[in-house]
mmCIF file of C-alpha atoms in Angstrom:
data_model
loop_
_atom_site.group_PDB
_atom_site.id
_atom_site.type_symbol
_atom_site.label_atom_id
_atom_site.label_comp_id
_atom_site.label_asym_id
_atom_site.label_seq_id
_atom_site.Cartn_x
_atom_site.Cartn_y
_atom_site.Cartn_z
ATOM 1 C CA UNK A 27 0.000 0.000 0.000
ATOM 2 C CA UNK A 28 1.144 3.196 -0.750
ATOM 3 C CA UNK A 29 1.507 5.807 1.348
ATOM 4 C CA UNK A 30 0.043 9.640 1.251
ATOM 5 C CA UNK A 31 3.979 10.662 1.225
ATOM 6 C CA UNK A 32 4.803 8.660 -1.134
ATOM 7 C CA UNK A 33 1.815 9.643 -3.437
ATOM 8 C CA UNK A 34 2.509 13.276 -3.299
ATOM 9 C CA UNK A 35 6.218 12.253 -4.482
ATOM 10 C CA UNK A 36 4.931 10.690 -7.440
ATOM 11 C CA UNK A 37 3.265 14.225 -8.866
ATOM 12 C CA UNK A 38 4.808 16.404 -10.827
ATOM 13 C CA UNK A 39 7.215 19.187 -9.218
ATOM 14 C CA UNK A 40 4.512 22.146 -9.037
ATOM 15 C CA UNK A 41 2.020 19.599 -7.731
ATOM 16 C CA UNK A 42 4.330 17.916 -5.356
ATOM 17 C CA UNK A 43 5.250 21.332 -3.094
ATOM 18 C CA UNK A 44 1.309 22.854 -3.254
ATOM 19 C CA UNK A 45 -0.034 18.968 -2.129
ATOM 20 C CA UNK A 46 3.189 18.919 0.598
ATOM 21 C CA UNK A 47 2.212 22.076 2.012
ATOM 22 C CA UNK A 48 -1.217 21.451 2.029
ATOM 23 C CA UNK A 49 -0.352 18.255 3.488
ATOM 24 C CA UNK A 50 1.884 19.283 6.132
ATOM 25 C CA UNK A 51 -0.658 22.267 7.211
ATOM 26 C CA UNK A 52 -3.327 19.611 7.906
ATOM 27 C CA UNK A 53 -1.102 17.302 10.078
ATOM 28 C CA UNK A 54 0.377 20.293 11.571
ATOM 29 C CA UNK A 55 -3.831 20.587 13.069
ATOM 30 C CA UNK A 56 -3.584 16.897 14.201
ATOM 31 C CA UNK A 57 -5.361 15.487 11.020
ATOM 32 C CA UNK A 58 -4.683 11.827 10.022
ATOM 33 C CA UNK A 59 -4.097 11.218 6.322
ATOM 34 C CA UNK A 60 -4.861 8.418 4.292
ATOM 35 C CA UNK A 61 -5.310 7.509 1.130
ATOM 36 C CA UNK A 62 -8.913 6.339 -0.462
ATOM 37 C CA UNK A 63 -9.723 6.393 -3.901
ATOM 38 C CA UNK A 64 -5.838 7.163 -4.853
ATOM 39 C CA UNK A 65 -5.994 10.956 -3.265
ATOM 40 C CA UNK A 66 -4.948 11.568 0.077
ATOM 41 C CA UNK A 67 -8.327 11.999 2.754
ATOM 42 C CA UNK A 68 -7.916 14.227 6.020
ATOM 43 C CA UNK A 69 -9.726 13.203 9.422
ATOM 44 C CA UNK A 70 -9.914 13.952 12.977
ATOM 45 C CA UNK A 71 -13.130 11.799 14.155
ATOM 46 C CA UNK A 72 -14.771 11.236 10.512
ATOM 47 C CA UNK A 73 -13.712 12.534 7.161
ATOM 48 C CA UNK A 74 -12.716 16.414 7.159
ATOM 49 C CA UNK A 75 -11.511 16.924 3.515
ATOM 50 C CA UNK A 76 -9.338 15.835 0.414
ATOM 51 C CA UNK A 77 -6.527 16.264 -1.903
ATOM 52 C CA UNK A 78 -7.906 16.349 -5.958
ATOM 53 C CA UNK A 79 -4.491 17.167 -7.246
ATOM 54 C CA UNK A 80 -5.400 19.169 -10.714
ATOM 55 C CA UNK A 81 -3.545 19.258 -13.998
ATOM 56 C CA UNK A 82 -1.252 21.130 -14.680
ATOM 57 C CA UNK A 83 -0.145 22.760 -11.647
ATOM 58 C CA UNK A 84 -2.862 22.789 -9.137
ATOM 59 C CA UNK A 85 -5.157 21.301 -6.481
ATOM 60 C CA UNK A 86 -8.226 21.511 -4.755
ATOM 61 C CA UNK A 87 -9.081 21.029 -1.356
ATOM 62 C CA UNK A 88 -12.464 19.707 -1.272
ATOM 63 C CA UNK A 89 -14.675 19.713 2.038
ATOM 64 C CA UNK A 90 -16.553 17.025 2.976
ATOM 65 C CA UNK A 91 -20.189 17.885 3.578
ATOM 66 C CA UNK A 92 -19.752 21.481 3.839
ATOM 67 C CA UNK A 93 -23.099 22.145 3.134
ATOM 68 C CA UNK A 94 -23.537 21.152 7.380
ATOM 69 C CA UNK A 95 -20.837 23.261 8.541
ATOM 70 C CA UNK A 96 -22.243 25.306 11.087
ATOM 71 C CA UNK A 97 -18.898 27.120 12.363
ATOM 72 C CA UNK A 98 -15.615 27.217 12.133
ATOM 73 C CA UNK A 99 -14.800 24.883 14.987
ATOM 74 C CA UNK A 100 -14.375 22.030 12.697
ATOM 75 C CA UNK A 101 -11.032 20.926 13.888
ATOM 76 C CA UNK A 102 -11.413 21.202 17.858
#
């Protein structure tokens, strides 16, 4: 199995450093990464957000069910 380090190595240079900082800023808030679908998932007690690396050079960071956020206090 391969893991979310590893898969951000694997894209190309531009992608690489956004997805590592990205990355880094979500473990740096206690998230745990893994990967599902072959992009890397972020959780604390269910599924936060994800990784969709996008060609050529960039990324989105997609929220899970933001439609029910209610506040900010998503990562407390």
């Amino acid at each position: 199995m391969t893991s979310v380090i590893e898969y951000i190595y694997k894209l190309s240079f531009e992608q690489h450093e956004l997805v590592r900082v990205l990355h880094n800023f979500f473990e740096d808030y206690g998230l745990k990464s893994s990967l599902k679908y072959t992009i890397p998932f972020y959780s604390k007690n269910k599924v936060i957000c994800y990784i969709n690396p996008q060609k050529p050079r960039g990324a989105e960071i997609v929220f899970w069910q933001a439609q029910q956020f209610k506040n900010l206090h998503l990562l407390d």
